[in-house]
XYZ file of C-alpha atoms in Angstrom:
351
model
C 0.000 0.000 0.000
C 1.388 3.244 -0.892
C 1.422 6.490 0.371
C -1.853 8.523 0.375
C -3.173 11.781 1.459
C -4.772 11.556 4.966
C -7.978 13.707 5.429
C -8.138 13.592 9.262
C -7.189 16.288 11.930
C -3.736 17.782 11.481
C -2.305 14.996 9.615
C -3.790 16.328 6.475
C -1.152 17.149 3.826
C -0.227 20.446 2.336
C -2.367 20.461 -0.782
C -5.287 19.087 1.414
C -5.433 22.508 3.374
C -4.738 24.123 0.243
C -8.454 22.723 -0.739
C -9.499 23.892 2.718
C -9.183 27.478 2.778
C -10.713 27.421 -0.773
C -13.804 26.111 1.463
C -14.320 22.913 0.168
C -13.695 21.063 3.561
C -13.338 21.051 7.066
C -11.052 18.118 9.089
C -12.870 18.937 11.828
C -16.321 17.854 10.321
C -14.661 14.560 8.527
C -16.368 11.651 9.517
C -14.061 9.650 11.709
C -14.279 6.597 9.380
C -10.453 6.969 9.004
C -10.637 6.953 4.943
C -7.954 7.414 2.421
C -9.019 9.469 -0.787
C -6.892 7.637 -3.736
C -4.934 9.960 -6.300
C -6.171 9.701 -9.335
C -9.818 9.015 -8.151
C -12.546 9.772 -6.234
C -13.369 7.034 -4.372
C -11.400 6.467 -0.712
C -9.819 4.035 0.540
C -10.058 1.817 3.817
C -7.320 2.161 6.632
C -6.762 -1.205 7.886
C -4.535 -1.873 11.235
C -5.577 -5.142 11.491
C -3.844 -6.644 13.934
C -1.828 -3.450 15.034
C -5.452 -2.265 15.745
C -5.972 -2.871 19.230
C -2.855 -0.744 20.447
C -4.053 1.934 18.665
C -7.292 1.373 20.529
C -5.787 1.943 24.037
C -3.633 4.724 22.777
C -6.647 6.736 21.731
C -7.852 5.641 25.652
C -4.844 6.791 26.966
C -5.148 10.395 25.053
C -8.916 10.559 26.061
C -8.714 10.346 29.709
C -5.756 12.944 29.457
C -8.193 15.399 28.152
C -7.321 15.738 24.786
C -9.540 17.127 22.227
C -11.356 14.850 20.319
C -9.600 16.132 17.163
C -6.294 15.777 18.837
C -7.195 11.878 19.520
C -8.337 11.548 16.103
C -4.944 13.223 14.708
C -2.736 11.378 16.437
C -4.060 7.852 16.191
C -5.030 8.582 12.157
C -1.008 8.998 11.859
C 0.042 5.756 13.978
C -3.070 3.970 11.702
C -1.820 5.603 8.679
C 2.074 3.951 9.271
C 0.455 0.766 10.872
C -1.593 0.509 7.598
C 0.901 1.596 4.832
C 4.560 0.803 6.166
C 4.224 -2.207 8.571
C 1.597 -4.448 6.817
C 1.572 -2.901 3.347
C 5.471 -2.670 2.473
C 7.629 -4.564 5.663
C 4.787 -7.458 6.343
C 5.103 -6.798 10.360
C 2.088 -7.706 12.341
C 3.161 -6.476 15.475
C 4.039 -3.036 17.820
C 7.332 -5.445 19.073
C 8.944 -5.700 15.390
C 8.888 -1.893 14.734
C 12.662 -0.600 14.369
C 13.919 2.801 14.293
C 14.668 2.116 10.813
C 10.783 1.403 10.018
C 10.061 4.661 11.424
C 13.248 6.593 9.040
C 12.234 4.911 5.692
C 8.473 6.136 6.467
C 9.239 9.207 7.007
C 11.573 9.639 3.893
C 8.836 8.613 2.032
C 6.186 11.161 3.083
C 9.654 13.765 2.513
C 9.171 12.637 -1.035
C 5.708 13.516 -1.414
C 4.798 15.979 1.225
C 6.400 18.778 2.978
C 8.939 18.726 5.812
C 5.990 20.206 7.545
C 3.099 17.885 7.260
C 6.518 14.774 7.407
C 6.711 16.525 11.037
C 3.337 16.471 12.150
C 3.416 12.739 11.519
C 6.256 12.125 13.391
C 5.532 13.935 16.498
C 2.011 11.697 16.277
C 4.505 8.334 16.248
C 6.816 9.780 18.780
C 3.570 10.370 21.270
C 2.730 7.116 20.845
C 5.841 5.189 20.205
C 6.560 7.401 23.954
C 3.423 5.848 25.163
C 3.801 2.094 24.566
C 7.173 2.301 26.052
C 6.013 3.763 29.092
C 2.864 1.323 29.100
C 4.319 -1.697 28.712
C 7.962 -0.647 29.930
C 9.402 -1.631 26.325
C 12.365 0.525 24.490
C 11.299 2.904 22.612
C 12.332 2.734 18.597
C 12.150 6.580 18.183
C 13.902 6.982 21.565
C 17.358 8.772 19.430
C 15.268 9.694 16.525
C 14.695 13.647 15.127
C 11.788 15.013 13.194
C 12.359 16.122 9.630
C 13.697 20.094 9.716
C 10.886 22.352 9.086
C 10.788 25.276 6.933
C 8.315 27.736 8.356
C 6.352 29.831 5.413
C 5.408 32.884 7.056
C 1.472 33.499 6.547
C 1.004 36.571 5.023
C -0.671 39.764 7.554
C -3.755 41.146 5.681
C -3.088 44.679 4.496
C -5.276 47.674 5.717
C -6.913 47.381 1.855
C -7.382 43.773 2.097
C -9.266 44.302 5.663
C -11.269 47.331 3.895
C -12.435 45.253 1.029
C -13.343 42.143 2.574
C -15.421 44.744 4.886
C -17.104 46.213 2.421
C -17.469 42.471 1.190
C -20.298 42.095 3.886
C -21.991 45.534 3.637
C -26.160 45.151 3.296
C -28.185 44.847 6.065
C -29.947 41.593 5.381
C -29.503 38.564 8.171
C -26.427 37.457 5.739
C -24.667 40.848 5.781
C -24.678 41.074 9.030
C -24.031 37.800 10.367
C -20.876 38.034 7.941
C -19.928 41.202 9.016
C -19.907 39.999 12.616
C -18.065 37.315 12.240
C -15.149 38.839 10.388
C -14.992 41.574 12.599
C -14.710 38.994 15.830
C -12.031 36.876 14.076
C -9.936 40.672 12.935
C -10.763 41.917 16.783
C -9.487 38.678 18.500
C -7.368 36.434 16.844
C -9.121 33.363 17.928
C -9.766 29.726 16.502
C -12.451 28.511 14.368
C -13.487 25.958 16.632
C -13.441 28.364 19.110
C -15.755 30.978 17.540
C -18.221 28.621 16.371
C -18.480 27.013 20.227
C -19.516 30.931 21.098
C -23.413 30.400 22.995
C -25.855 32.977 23.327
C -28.578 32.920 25.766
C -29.008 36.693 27.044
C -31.184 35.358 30.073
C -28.691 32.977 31.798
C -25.367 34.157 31.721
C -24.125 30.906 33.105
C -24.829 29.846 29.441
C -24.347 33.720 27.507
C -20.565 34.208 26.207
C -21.351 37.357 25.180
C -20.947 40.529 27.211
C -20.831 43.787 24.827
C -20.998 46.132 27.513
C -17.392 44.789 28.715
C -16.940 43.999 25.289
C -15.921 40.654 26.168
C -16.487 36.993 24.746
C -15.734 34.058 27.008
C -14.782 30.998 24.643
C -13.392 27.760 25.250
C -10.010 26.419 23.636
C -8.278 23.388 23.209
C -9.225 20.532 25.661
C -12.003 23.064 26.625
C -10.447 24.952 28.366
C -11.991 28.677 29.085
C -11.060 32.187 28.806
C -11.958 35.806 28.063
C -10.966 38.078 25.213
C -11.628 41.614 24.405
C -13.017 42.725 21.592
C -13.074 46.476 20.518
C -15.874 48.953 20.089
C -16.227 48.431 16.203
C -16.613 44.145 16.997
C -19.206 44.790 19.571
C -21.058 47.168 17.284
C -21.225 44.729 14.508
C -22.134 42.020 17.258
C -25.272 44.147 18.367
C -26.625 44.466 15.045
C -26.158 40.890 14.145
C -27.988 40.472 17.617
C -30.874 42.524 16.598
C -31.279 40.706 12.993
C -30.768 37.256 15.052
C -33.475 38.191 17.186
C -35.768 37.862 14.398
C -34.729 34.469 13.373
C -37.116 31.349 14.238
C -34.250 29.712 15.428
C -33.060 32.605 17.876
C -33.965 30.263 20.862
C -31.068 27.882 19.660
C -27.998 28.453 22.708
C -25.328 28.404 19.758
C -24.666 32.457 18.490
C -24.205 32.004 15.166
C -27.086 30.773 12.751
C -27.927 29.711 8.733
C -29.972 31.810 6.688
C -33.374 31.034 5.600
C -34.006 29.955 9.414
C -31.508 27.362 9.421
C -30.405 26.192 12.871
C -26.604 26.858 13.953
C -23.594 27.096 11.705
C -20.986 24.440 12.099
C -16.938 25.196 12.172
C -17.424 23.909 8.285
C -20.358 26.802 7.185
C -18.106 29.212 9.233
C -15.468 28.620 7.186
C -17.402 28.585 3.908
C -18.613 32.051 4.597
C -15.374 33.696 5.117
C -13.921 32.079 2.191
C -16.880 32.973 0.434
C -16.696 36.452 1.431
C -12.883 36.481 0.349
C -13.546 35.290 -2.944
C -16.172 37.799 -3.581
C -13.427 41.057 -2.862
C -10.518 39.037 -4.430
C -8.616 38.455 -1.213
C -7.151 35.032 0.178
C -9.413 34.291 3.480
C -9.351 31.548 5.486
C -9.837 31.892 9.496
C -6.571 30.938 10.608
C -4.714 34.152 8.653
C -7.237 35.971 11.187
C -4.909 34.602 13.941
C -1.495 35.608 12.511
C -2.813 38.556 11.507
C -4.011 38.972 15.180
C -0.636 38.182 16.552
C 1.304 40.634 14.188
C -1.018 43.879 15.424
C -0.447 42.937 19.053
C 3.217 42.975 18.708
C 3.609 45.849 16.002
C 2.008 48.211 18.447
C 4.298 47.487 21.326
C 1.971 44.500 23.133
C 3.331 42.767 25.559
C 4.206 38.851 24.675
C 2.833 37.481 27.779
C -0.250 39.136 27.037
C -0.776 37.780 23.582
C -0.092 34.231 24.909
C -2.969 34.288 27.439
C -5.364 36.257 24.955
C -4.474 33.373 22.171
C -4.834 30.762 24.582
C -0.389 29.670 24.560
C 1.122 27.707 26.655
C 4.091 27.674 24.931
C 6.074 31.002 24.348
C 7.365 29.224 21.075
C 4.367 29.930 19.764
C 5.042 33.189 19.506
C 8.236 33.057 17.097
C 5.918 31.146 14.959
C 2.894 33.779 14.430
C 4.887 36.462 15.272
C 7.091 35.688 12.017
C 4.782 36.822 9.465
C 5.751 40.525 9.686
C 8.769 40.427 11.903
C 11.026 42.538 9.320
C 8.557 45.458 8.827
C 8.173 45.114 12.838
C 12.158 45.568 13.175
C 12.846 48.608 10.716
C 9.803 50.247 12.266
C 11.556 49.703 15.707
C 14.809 50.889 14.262
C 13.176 54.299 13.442
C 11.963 54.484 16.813
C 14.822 53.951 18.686
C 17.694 55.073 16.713
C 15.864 58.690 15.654
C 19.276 60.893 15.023
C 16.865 63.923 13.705
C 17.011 65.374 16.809
């Protein structure tokens, strides 16, 4: 069996999220039938452990009662399926977790290097290595990637929307039917805050219990919940909240306005999934001529913060970080421009 493009989670390869932020799928919304789609055709194919399937199993246990997102579980076990399926059994003939080598794990990974980026090669080693880590400290076995390193990655920089981009895809969602507005909303959330899909479309509404309400204009602040649910604030700025109220107002008019989730279909269709969210803003893009997809909201996000003098720290707990590496990674997009603005500031010799 040979290598294939893997739809699920982050595994997904580079041209796969090319497709995405054209708006044509969502990994979150795959069905978690884990399913191969073949080149050269439409029709998928079946991942098959067999009888490497029962680790796997326990593994996604093991992640589970950890608290991992369900997308996280999904990610990680679609890699260690993906190599069970298409290295061990397909190409080597082993049958079980105890014949797996180092050198199993190399000549797998040189083979995604010649199809897919050093990137999406690293994703799916960091998935083995969690569970490779896993087994060994299970079943106290050695560990075959104990000495191994992931494939060097070469970060492409997202590029920042400009201040035209930002205008057009505003004027994008001008109008004041439900669509407009809901549109307009949503893009001025993602521009005020940075956040994730996943986490926007979780946002609730329910103005008369604000154990269940996220949504507090007056403070002109949303509470959302992250990865592995876990909650927090963010602030939002004057123009968010005012596009927020009138979406509010045309919601309120919507049979399905009693539905908890904030953000609902047109025509009276019930709430938007992460997948219709996505749609919309690529939608909206494509109408104005600019590249959108949510997660450019984010970097873009990230690159404000830190151009106007924000402190790091700060941006880590509005973005939801635990990690400061993250910030070398969104904060790279505009670094340059950031530096050269900082060199005018600081070495000024006009005076």
């Amino acid at each position: 069996m040979g290598i294939e493009p893997h739809p699920c989670g982050s595994t997904q390869p580079p041209e796969r999220r090319a497709a995405d932020r054209r708006g044509t799928a969502d990994p979150a919304e795959q069905s978690k039938t884990m399913t191969v789609p073949q080149r050269g055709s439409r029709l998928p194919g079946q991942l098959d452990a067999g009888p490497l399937e029962p680790m796997i199993g326990s593994f996604a246990l093991h992640l589970a009662a950890e608290g991992k997102a369900a997308r996280t579980v999904q990610g990680y076990t679609s890699a260690v399926r993906w190599f069970a399926s298409g290295w061990l059994l397909g190409q080597t003939g082993k049958t079980s977790w105890e014949q797996v080598e180092a050198q199993d794990i190399q000549q797998w990974i040189v083979q995604l290097l010649g199809r897919y980026s050093g990137a999406y090669a690293s994703i799916q080693f960091r998935a083995l290595r969690q569970f490779f880590k896993w087994r060994a400290d299970e079943d106290e076995l050695p560990d075959p990637m104990a000495r191994l390193r992931a494939p060097k990655v070469i970060v492409t920089a997202v590029p920042v929307f400009t201040s035209v981009e930002l205008s057009e895809l505003n004027k994008a969602c001008h109008g004041r039917s439900f669509a407009a507005r809901r549109d307009a909303a949503i893009i001025a959330v993602f521009t005020a805050t940075g956040i994730r899909l996943s986490e926007l479309a979780g946002i609730r509404y329910h103005p008369g219990d604000p154990a269940r309400n996220d949504l507090d204009l007056h403070a002109r602040e949303i509470r959302i919940r992250g990865k592995g649910g876990t909650p927090r604030t963010v602030k939002i700025g004057h123009q968010a909240a005012r596009s927020l109220d009138r979406y509010l107002r045309a919601r309120a008019r919507h049979a399905q306005a009693h539905r908890p989730q904030l953000w609902l279909g047109v025509n009276n269709r019930g709430p938007l999934t992460a997948t219709g969210i996505y749609q919309i803003v690529a939608r909206r893009g494509r109408q104005c001529g600019v590249t959108v997809y949510p997660h450019r909201f984010r970097h873009h996000f990230s690159h404000t913060w830190l151009d106007r003098g924000g402190a790091e720290r700060d941006l880590m707990e509005l973005n939801g970080w635990t990690s400061p590496q993250m910030l070398t990674r969104y904060g790279a997009s505009a670094r340059g421009a950031r530096a050269r603005r900082s060199y005018d500031r600081i070495m000024d010799d006009s005076t």
